[in-house]
PDB file of C-alpha atoms in Angstrom:
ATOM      1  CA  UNK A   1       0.000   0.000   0.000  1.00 64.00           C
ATOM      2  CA  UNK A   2       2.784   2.344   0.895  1.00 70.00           C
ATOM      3  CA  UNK A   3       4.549   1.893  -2.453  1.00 71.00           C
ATOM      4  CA  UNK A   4       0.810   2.599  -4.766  1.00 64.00           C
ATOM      5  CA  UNK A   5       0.497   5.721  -2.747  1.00 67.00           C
ATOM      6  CA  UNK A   6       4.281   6.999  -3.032  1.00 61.00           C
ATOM      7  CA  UNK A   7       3.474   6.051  -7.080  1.00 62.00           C
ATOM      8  CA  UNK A   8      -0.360   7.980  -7.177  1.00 63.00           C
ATOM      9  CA  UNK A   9       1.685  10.867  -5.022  1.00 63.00           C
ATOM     10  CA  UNK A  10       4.425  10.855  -7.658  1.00 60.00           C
ATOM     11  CA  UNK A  11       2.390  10.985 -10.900  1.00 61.00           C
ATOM     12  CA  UNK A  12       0.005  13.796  -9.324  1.00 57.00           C
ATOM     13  CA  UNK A  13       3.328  15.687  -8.573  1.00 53.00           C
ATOM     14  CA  UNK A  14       4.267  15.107 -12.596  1.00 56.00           C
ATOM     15  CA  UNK A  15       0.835  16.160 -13.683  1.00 54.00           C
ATOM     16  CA  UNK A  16       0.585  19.507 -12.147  1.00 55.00           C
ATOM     17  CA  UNK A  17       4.035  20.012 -12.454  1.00 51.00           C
ATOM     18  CA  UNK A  18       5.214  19.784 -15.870  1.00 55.00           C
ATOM     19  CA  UNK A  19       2.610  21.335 -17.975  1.00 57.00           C
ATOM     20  CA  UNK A  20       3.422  24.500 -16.177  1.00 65.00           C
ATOM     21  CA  UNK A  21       7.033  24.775 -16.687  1.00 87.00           C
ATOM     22  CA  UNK A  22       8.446  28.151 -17.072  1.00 90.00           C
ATOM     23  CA  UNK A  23      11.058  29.396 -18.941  1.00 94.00           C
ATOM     24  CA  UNK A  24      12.473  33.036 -19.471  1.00 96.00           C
ATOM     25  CA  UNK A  25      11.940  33.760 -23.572  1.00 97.00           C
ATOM     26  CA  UNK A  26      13.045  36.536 -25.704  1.00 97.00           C
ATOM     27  CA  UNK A  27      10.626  38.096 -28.504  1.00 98.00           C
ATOM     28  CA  UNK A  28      13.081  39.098 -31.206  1.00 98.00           C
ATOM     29  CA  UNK A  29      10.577  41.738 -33.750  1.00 98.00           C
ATOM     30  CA  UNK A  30      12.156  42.656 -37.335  1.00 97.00           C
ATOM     31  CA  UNK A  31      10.977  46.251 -38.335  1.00 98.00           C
ATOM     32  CA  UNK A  32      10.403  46.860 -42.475  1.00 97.00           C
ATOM     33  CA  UNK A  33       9.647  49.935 -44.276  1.00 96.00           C
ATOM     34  CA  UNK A  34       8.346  49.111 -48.042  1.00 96.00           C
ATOM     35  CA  UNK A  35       9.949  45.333 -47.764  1.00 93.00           C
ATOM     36  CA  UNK A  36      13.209  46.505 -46.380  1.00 96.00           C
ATOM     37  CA  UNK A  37      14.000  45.703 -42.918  1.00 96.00           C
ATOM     38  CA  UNK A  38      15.523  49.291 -41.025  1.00 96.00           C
ATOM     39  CA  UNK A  39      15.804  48.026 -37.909  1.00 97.00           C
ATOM     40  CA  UNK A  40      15.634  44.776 -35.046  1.00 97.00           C
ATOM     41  CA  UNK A  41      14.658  44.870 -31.530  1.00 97.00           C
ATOM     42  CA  UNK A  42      14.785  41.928 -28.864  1.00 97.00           C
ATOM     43  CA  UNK A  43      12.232  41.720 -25.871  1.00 96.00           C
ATOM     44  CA  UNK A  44      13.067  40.168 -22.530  1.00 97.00           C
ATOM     45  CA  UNK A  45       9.437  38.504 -21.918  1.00 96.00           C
ATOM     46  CA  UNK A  46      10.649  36.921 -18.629  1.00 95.00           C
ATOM     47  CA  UNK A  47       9.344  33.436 -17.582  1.00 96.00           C
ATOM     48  CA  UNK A  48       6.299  31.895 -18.948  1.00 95.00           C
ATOM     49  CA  UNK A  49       5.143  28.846 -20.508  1.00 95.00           C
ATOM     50  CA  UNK A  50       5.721  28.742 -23.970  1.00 95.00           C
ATOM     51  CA  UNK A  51       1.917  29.294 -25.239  1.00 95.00           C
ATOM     52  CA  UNK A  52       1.914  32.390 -23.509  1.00 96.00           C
ATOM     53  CA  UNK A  53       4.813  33.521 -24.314  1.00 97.00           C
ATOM     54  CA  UNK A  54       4.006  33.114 -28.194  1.00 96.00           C
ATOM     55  CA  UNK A  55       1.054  34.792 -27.776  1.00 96.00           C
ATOM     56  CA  UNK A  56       2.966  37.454 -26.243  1.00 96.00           C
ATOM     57  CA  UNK A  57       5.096  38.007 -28.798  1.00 97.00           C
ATOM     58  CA  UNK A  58       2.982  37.664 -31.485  1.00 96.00           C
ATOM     59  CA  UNK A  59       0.963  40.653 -29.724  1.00 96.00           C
ATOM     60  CA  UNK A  60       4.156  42.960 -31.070  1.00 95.00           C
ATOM     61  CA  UNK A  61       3.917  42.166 -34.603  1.00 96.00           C
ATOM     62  CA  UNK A  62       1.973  44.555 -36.766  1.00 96.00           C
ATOM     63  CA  UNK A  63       1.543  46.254 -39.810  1.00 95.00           C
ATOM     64  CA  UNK A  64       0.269  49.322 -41.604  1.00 96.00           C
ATOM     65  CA  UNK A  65       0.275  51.421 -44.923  1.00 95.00           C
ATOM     66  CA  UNK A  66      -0.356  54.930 -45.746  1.00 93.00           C
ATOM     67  CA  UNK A  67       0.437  56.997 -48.401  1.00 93.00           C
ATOM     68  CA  UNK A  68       2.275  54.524 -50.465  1.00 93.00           C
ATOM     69  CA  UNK A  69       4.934  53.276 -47.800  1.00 95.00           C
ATOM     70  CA  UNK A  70       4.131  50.047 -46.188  1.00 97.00           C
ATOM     71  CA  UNK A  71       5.050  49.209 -42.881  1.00 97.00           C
ATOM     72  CA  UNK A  72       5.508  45.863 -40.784  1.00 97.00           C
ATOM     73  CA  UNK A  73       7.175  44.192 -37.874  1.00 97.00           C
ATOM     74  CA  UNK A  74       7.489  41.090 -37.483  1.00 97.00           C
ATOM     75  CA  UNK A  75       8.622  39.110 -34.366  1.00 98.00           C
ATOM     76  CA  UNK A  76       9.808  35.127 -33.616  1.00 97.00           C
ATOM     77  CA  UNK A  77       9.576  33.898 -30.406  1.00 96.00           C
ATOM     78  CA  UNK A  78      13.750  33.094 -29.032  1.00 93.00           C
TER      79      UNK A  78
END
């Protein structure tokens, strides 16, 4: 009996555990004017699961044209 409930104590542990893990991730966002890029910048997004750090990053990336010149960053989760 001990060694079932060191086992169920164990795999609850893993479960609530490991889907959580955290990790600090960097957002690294490409800047373009008119297809050429004019600049990078890298964010420091601190520790998060992956999913929300993603979602994060892809939060930064935009776009937008006026007057002819077309503008757009784009970013990549690091």
């Amino acid at each position: 009996m001990r060694k079932f409930t060191a086992v169920a104590a164990l795999a609850l542990l893993a479960a609530t555990v490991l889907p959580s893990c955290k990790k600090d991730y960097k957002c690294e966002c490409t800047s373009s004017m008119n297809g050429q890029t004019v600049g990078t910048s890298t964010y420091d997004l601190g520790k998060q699961t992956k999913k929300d750090a993603k979602d994060a990053c892809n939060q930064k990336a935009t776009s937008a044209s006026t007057g002819g010149v077309q503008v757009s960053v784009e970013c990549q989760l690091q």
